[in-house]
PDB file of C-alpha atoms and ligand atoms in Angstrom:
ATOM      1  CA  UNK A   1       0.000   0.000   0.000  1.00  0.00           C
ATOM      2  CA  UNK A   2       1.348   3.369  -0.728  1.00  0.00           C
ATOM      3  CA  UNK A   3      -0.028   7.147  -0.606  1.00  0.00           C
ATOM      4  CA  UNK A   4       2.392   8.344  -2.742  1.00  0.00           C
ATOM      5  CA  UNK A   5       1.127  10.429  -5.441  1.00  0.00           C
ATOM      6  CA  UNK A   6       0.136   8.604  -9.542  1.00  0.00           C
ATOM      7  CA  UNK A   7       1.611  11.246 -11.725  1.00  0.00           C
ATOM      8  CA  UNK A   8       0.445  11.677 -14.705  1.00  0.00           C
ATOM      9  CA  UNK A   9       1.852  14.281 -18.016  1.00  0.00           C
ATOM     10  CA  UNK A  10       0.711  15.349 -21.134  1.00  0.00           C
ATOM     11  CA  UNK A  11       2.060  17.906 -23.677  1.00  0.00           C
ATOM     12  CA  UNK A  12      -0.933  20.147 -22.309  1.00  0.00           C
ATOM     13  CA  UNK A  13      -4.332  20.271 -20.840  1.00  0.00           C
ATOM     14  CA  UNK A  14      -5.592  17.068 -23.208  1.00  0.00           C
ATOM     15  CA  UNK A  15      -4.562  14.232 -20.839  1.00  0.00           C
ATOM     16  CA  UNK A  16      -6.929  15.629 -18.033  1.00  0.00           C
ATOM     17  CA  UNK A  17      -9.155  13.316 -20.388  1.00  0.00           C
ATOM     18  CA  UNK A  18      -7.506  10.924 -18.769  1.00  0.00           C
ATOM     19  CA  UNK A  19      -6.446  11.996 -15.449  1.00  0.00           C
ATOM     20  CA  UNK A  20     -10.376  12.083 -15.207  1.00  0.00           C
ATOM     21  CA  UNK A  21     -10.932   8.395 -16.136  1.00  0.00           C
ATOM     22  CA  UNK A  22      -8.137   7.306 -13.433  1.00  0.00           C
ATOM     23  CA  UNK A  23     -10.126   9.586 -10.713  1.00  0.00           C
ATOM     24  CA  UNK A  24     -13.384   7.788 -11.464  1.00  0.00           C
ATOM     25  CA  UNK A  25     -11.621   4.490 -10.941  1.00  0.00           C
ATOM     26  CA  UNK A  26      -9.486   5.374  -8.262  1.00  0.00           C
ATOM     27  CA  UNK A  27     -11.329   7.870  -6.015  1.00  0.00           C
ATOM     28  CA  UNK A  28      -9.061   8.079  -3.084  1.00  0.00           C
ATOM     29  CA  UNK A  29      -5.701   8.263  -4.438  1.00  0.00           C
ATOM     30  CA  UNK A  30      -3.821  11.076  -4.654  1.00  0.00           C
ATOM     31  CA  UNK A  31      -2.502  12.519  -8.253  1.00  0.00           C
ATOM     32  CA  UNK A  32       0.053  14.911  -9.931  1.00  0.00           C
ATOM     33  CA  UNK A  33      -0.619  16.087 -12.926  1.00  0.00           C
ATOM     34  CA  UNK A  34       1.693  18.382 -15.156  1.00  0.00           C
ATOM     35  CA  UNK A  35       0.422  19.779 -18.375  1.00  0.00           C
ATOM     36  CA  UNK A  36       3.763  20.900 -20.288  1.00  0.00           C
ATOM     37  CA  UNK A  37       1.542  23.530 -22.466  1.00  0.00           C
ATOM     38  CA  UNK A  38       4.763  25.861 -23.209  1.00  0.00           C
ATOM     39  CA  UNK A  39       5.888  22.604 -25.469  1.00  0.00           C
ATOM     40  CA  UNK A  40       2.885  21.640 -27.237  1.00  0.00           C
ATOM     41  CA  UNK A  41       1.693  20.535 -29.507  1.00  0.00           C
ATOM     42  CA  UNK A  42       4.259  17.109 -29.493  1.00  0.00           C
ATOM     43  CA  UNK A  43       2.968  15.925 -32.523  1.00  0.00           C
ATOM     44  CA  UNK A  44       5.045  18.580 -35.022  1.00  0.00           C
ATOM     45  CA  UNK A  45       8.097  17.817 -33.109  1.00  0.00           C
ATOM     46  CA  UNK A  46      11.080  14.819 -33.418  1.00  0.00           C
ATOM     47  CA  UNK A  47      11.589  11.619 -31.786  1.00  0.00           C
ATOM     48  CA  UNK A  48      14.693  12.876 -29.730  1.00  0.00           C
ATOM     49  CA  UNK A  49      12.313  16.713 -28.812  1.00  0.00           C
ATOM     50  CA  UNK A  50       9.578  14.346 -27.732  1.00  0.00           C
ATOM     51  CA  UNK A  51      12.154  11.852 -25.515  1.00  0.00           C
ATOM     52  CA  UNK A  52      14.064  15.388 -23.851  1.00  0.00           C
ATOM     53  CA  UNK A  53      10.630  16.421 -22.859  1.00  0.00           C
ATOM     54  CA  UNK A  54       9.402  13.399 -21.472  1.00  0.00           C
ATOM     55  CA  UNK A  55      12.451  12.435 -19.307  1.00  0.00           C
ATOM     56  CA  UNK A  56      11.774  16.159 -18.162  1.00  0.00           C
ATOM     57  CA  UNK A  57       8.174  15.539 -16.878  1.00  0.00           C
ATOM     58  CA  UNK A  58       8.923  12.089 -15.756  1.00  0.00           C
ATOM     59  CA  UNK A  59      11.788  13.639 -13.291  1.00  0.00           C
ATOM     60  CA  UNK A  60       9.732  16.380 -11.927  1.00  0.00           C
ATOM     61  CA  UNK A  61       7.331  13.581 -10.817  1.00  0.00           C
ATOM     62  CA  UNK A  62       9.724  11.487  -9.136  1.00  0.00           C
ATOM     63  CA  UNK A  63      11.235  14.208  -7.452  1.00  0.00           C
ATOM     64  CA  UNK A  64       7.681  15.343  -6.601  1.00  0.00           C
ATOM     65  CA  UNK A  65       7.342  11.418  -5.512  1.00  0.00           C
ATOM     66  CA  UNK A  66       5.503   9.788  -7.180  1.00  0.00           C
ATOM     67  CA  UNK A  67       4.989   5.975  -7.466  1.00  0.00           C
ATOM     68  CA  UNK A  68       3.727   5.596 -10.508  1.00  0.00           C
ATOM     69  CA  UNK A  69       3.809   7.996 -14.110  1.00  0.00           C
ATOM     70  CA  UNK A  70       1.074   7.499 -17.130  1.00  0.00           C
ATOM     71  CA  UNK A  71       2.188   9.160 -19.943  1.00  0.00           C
ATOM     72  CA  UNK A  72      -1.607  10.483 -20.886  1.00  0.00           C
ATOM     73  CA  UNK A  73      -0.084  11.080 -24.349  1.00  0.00           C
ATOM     74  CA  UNK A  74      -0.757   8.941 -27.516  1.00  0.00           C
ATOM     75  CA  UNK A  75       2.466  11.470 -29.039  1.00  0.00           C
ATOM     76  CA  UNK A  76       4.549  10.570 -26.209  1.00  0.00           C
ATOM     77  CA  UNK A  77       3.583   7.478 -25.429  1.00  0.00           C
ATOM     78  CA  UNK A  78       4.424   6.414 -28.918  1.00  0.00           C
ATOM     79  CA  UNK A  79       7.447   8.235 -29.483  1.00  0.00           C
ATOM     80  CA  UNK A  80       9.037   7.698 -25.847  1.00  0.00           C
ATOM     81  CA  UNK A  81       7.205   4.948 -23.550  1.00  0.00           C
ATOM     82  CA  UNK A  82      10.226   2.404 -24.542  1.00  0.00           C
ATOM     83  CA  UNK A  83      13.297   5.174 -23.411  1.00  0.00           C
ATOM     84  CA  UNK A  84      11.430   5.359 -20.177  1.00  0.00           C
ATOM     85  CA  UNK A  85      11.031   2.055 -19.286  1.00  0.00           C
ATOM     86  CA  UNK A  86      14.595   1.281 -19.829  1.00  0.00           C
ATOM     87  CA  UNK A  87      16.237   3.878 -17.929  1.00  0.00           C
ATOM     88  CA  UNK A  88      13.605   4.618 -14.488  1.00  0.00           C
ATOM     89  CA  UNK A  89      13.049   1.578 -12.229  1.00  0.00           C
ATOM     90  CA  UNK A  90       8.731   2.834 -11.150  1.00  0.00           C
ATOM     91  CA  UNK A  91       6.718   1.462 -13.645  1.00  0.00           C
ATOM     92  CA  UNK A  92       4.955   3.579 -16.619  1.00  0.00           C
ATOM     93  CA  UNK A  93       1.854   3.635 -18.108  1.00  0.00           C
ATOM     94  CA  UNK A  94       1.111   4.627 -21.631  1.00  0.00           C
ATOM     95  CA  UNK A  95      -1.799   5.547 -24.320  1.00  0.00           C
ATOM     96  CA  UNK A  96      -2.244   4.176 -27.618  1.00  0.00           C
ATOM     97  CA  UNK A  97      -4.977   4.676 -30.504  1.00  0.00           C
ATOM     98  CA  UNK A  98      -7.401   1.991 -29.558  1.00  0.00           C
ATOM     99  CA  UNK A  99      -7.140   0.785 -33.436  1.00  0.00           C
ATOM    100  CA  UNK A 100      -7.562  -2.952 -32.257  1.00  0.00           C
ATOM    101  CA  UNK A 101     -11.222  -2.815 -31.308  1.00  0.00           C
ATOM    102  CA  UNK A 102     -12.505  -0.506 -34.215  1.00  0.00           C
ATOM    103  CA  UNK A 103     -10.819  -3.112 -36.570  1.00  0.00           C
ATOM    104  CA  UNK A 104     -12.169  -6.131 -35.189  1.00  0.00           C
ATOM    105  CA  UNK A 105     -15.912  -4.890 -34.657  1.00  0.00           C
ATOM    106  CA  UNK A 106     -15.888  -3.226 -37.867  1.00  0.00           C
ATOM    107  CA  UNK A 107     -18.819  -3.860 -40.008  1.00  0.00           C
ATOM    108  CA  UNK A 108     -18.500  -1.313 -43.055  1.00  0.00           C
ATOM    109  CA  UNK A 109     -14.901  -2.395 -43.263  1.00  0.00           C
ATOM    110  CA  UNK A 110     -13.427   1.018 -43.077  1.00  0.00           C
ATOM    111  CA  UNK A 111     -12.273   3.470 -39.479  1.00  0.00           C
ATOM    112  CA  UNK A 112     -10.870   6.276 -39.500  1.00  0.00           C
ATOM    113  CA  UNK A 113      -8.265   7.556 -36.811  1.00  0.00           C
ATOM    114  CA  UNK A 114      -7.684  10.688 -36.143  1.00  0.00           C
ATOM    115  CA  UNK A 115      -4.264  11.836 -34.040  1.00  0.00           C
ATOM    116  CA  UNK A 116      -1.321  13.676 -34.190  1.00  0.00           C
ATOM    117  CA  UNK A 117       1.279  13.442 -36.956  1.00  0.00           C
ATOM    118  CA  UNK A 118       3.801  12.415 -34.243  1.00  0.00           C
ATOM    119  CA  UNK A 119       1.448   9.104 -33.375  1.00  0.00           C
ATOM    120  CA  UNK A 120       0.157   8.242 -36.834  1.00  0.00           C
ATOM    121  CA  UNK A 121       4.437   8.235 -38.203  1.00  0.00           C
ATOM    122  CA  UNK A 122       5.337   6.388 -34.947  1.00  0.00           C
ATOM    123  CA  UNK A 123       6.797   2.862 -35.254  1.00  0.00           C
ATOM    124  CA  UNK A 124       4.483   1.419 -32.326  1.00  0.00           C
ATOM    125  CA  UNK A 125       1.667   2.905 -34.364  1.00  0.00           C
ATOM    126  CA  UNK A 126       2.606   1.430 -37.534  1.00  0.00           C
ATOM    127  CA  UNK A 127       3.208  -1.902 -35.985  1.00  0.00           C
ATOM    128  CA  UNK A 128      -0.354  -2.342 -34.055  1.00  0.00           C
ATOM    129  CA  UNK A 129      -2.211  -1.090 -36.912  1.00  0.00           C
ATOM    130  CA  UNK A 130      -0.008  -3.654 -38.936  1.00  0.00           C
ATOM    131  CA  UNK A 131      -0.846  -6.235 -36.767  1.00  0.00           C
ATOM    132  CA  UNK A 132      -4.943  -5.613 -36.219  1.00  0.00           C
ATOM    133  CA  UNK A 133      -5.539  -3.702 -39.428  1.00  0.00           C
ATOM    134  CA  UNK A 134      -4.456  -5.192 -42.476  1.00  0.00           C
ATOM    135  CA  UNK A 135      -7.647  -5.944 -43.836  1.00  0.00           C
ATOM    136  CA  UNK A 136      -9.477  -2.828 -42.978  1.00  0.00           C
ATOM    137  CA  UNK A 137      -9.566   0.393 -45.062  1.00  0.00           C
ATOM    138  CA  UNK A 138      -7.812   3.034 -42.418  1.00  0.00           C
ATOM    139  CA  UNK A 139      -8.489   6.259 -43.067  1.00  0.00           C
ATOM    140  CA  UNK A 140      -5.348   8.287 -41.217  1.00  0.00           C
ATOM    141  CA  UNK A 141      -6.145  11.873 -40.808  1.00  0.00           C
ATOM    142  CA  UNK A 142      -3.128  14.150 -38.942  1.00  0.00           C
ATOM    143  CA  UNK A 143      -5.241  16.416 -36.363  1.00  0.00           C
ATOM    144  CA  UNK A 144      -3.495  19.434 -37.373  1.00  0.00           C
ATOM    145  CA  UNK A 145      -4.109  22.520 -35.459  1.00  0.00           C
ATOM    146  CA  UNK A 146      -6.698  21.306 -32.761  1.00  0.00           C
ATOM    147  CA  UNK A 147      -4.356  21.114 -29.993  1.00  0.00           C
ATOM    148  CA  UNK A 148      -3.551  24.528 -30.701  1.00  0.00           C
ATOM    149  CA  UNK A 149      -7.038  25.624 -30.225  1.00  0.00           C
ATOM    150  CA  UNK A 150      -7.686  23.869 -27.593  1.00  0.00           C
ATOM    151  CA  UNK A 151      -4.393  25.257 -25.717  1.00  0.00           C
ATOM    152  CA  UNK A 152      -5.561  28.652 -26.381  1.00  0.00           C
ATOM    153  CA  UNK A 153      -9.202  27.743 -24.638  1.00  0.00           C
ATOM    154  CA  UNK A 154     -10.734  27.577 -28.526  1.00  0.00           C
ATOM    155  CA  UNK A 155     -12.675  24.461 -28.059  1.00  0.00           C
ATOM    156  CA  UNK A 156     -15.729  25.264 -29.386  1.00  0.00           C
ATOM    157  CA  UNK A 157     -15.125  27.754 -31.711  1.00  0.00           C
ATOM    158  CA  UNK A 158     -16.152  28.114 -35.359  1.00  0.00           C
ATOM    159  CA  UNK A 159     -12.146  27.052 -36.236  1.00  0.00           C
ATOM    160  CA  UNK A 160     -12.390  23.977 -35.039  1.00  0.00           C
ATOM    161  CA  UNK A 161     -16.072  23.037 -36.596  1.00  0.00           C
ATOM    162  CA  UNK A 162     -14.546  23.880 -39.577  1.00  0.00           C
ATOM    163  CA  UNK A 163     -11.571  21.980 -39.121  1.00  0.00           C
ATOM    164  CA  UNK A 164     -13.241  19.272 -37.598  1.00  0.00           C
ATOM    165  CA  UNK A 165     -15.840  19.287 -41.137  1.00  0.00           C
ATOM    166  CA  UNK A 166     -12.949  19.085 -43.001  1.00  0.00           C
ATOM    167  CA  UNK A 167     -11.075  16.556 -41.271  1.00  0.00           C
ATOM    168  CA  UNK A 168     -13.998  14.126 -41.202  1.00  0.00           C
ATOM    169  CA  UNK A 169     -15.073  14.806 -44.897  1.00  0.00           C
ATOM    170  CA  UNK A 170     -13.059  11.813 -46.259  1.00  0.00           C
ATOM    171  CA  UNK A 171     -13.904   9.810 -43.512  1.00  0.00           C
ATOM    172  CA  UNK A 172     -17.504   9.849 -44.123  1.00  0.00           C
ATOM    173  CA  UNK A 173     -17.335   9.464 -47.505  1.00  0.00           C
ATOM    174  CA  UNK A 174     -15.307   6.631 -46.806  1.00  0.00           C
ATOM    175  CA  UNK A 175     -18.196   4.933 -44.930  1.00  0.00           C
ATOM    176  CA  UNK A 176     -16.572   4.383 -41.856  1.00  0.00           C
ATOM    177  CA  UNK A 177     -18.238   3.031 -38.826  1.00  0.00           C
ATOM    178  CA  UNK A 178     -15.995   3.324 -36.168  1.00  0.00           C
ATOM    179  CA  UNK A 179     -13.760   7.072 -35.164  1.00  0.00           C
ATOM    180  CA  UNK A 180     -10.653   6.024 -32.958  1.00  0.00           C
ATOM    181  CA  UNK A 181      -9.742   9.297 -31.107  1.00  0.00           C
ATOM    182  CA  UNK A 182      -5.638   8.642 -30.976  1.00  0.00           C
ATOM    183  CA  UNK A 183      -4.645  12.177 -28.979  1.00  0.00           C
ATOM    184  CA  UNK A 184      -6.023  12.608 -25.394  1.00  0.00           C
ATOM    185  CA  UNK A 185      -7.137  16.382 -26.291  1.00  0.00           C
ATOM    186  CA  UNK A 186      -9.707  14.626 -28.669  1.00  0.00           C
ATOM    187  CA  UNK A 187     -12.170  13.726 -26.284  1.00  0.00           C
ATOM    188  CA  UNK A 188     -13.223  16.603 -25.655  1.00  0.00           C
ATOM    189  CA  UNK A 189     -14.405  16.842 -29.311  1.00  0.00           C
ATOM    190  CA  UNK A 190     -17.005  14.707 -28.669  1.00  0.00           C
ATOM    191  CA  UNK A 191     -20.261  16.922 -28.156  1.00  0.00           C
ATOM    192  CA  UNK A 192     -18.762  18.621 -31.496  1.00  0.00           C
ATOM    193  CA  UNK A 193     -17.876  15.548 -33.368  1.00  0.00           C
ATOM    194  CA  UNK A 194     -21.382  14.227 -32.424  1.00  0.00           C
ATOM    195  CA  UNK A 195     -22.931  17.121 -34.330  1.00  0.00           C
ATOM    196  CA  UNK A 196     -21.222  16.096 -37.691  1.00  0.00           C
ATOM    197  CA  UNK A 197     -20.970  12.236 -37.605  1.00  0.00           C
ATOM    198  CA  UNK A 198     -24.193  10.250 -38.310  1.00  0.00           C
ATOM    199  CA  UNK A 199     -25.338   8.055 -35.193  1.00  0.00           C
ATOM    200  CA  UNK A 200     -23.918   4.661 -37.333  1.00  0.00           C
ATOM    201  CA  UNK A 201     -20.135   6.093 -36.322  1.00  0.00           C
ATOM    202  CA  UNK A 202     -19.193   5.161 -32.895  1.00  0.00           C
ATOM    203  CA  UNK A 203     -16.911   7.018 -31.319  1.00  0.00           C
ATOM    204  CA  UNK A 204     -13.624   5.138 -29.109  1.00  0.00           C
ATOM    205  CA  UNK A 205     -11.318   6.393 -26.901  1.00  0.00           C
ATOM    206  CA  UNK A 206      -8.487   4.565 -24.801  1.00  0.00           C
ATOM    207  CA  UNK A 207      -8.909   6.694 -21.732  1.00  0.00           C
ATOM    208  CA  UNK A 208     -11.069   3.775 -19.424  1.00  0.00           C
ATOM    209  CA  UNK A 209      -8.167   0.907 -20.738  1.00  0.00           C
ATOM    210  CA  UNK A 210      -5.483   3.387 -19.434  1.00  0.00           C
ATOM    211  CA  UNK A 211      -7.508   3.742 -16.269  1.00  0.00           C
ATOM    212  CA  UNK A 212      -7.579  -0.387 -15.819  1.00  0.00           C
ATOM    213  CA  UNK A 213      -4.830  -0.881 -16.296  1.00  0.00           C
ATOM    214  CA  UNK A 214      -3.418   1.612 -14.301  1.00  0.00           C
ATOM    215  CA  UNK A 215      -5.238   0.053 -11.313  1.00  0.00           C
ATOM    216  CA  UNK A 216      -3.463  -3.540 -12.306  1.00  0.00           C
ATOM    217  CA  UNK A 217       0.038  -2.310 -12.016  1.00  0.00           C
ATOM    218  CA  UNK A 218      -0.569  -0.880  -8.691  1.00  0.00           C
ATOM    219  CA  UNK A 219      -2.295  -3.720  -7.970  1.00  0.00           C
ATOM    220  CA  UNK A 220       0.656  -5.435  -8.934  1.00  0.00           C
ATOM    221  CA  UNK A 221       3.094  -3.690  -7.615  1.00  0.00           C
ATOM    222  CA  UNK A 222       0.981  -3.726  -4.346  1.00  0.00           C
ATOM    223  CA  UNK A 223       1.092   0.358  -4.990  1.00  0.00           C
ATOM    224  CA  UNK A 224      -2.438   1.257  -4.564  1.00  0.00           C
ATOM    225  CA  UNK A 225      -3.528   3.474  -1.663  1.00  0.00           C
ATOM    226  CA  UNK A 226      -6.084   1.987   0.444  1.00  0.00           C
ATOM    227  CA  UNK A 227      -7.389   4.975   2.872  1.00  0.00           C
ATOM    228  CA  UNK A 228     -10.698   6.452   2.066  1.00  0.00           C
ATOM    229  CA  UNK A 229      -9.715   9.844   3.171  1.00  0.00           C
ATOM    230  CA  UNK A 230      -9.937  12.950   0.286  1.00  0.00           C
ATOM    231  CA  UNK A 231      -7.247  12.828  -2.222  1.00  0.00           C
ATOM    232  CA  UNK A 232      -4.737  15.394  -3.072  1.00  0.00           C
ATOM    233  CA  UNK A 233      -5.626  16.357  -5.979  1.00  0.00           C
ATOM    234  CA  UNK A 234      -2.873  18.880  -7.987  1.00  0.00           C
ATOM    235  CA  UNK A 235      -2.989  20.410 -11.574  1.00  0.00           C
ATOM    236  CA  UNK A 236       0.433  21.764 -12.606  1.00  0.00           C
ATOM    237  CA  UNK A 237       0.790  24.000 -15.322  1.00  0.00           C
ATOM    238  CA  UNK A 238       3.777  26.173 -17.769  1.00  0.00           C
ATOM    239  CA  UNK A 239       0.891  27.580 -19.714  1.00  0.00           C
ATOM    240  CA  UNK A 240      -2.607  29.358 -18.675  1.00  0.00           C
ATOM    241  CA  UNK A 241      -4.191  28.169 -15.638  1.00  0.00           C
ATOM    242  CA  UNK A 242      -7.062  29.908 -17.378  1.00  0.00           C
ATOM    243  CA  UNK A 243      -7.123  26.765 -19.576  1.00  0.00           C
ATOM    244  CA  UNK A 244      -6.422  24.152 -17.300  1.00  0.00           C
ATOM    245  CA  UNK A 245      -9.222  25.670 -14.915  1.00  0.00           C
ATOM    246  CA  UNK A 246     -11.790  25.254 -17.303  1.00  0.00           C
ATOM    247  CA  UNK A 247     -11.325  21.494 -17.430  1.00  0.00           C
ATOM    248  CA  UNK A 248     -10.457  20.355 -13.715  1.00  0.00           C
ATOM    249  CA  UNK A 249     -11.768  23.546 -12.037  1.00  0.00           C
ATOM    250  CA  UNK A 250     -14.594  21.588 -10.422  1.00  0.00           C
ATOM    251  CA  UNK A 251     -11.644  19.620  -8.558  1.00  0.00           C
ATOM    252  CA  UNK A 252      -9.071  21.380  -7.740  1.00  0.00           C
ATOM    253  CA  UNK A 253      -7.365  24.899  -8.276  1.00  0.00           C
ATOM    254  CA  UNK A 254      -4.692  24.533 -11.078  1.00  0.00           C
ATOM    255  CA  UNK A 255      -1.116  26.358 -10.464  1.00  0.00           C
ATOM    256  CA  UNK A 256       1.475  27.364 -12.406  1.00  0.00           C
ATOM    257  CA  UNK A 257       4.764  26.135 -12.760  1.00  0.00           C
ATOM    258  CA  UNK A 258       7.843  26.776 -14.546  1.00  0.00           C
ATOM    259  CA  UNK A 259       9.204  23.526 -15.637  1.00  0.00           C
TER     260      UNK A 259
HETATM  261  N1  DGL B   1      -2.415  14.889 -25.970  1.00  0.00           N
HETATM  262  C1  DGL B   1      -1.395  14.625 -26.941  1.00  0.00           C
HETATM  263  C2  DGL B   1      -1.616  13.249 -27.577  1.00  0.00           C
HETATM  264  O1  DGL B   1      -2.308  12.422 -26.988  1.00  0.00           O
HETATM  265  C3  DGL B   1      -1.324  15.797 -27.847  1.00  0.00           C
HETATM  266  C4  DGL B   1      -0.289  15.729 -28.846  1.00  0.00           C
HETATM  267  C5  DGL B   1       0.458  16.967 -29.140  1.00  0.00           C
HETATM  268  O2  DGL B   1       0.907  17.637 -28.227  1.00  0.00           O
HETATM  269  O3  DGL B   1       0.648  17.193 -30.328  1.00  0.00           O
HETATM  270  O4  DGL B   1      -1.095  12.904 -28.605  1.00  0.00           O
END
């Protein structure tokens, strides 16, 4: 049993999509979570930008203590997950497109995935998709610019309604019947995304399968916290609390941070 803190990172305020998912599992344990907005978006940036920044993060929440990091970051996660592992001894959890279960319930034959350039080039994407897709017409669309938006508090905004029209143009013309969302930002699309997609396109994110199996590693690692007392719950930021408060306000108070 341990109190110490799950930290959890993300290039911004996206992975609170997550951090959310882990709270509703895990109600009592405390959490750290750093949203590196200064950096973001991840996606535009190299292999060895994305690694620098995430052994960054990752050291701020060990020295912070922290017994566990999830990398609430399909970019990331991708891009770094394997560096980390080797080189810190606390265990890591990452996010990946949930490709698998559009491509094996898929009845038109054709998804579409939308997610960051950064994911979609990534090896580990490349090789899952390999692996579960082969078969099935994947339509790939790069989410250009939507991070951006929402990092500047632009969610719903006529910008991204018309990027998000554009971006799920060939998609629907494609027939598909499944949307993977492969960037934790993307779920907060939803109530947008469910005004342009017909009611046949289910929507999937991986954010209650990070939450899982978050719980199993502590489980595990005999990690998890068992008091019933109220969690601490902190919101780091290097961008606008203004932001971050919008999303986790009705928890806690968000601060900034240089880091
Ligand atoms: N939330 C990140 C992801 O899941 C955003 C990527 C980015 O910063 O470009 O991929």
């Amino acid at each position: 049993m341990s109190v110490q803190p799950i930290g959890i990172f993300d290039s911004g305020v996206g992975g609170t999509s997550i951090w959310k998912e882990i709270h509703a599992m895990l109600p009592y344990e405390n959490t750290i979570y750093l949203a590196d907005s200064v950096n973001a978006p991840y996606g535009l940036k190299s292999k060895e930008q994305i690694i620098e920044l995430c052994v960054k993060n990752s050291e701020l929440l060990i020295q912070k203590g922290c017994k566990i990091v999830v990398v609430a970051c399909n970019t990331a996660t991708t891009n770094a997950i394997d560096f980390l592992r080797k080189n810190y001894k606390l265990p890591f959890i990452g996010i990946e497109p949930a490709i698998k279960p559009a491509a094996l319930n898929t009845k038109t034959n054709a998804i579409g995935i939308l997610a960051t350039k950064g994911t979609l080039s990534s090896s580990l994407f490349n090789q899952t998709s390999g692996q579960f897709a082969t078969d099935v017409n994947v339509i790939e669309q790069h989410g250009d610019g939507i991070v951006e938006l929402i990092e500047s508090g632009l969610l719903e905004s006529d910008a991204m309604r018309d990027l998000l029209n554009r971006y799920m143009e060939p998609m629907l013309n494609a027939q598909i019947d499944y949307l993977v969302l492969g960037c934790t930002h993307y779920p907060y699309l939803i109530p947008l995304l469910l005004d342009i997609l017909p009611p046949s396109v289910k929507i999937i994110d991986s954010g209650e399968a990070v939450a899982r199996q978050t719980k199993a590693v502590l489980q595990q690692h005999n990690l998890l916290n068992n008091k019933t007392s109220n969690p601490k719950l902190e919101f780091f930021t290097n961008g606008s609390t203004r932001v971050l408060q919008a999303l986790v306000g009705d928890f806690s108070d968000p601060k900034y941070l240089s880091f």
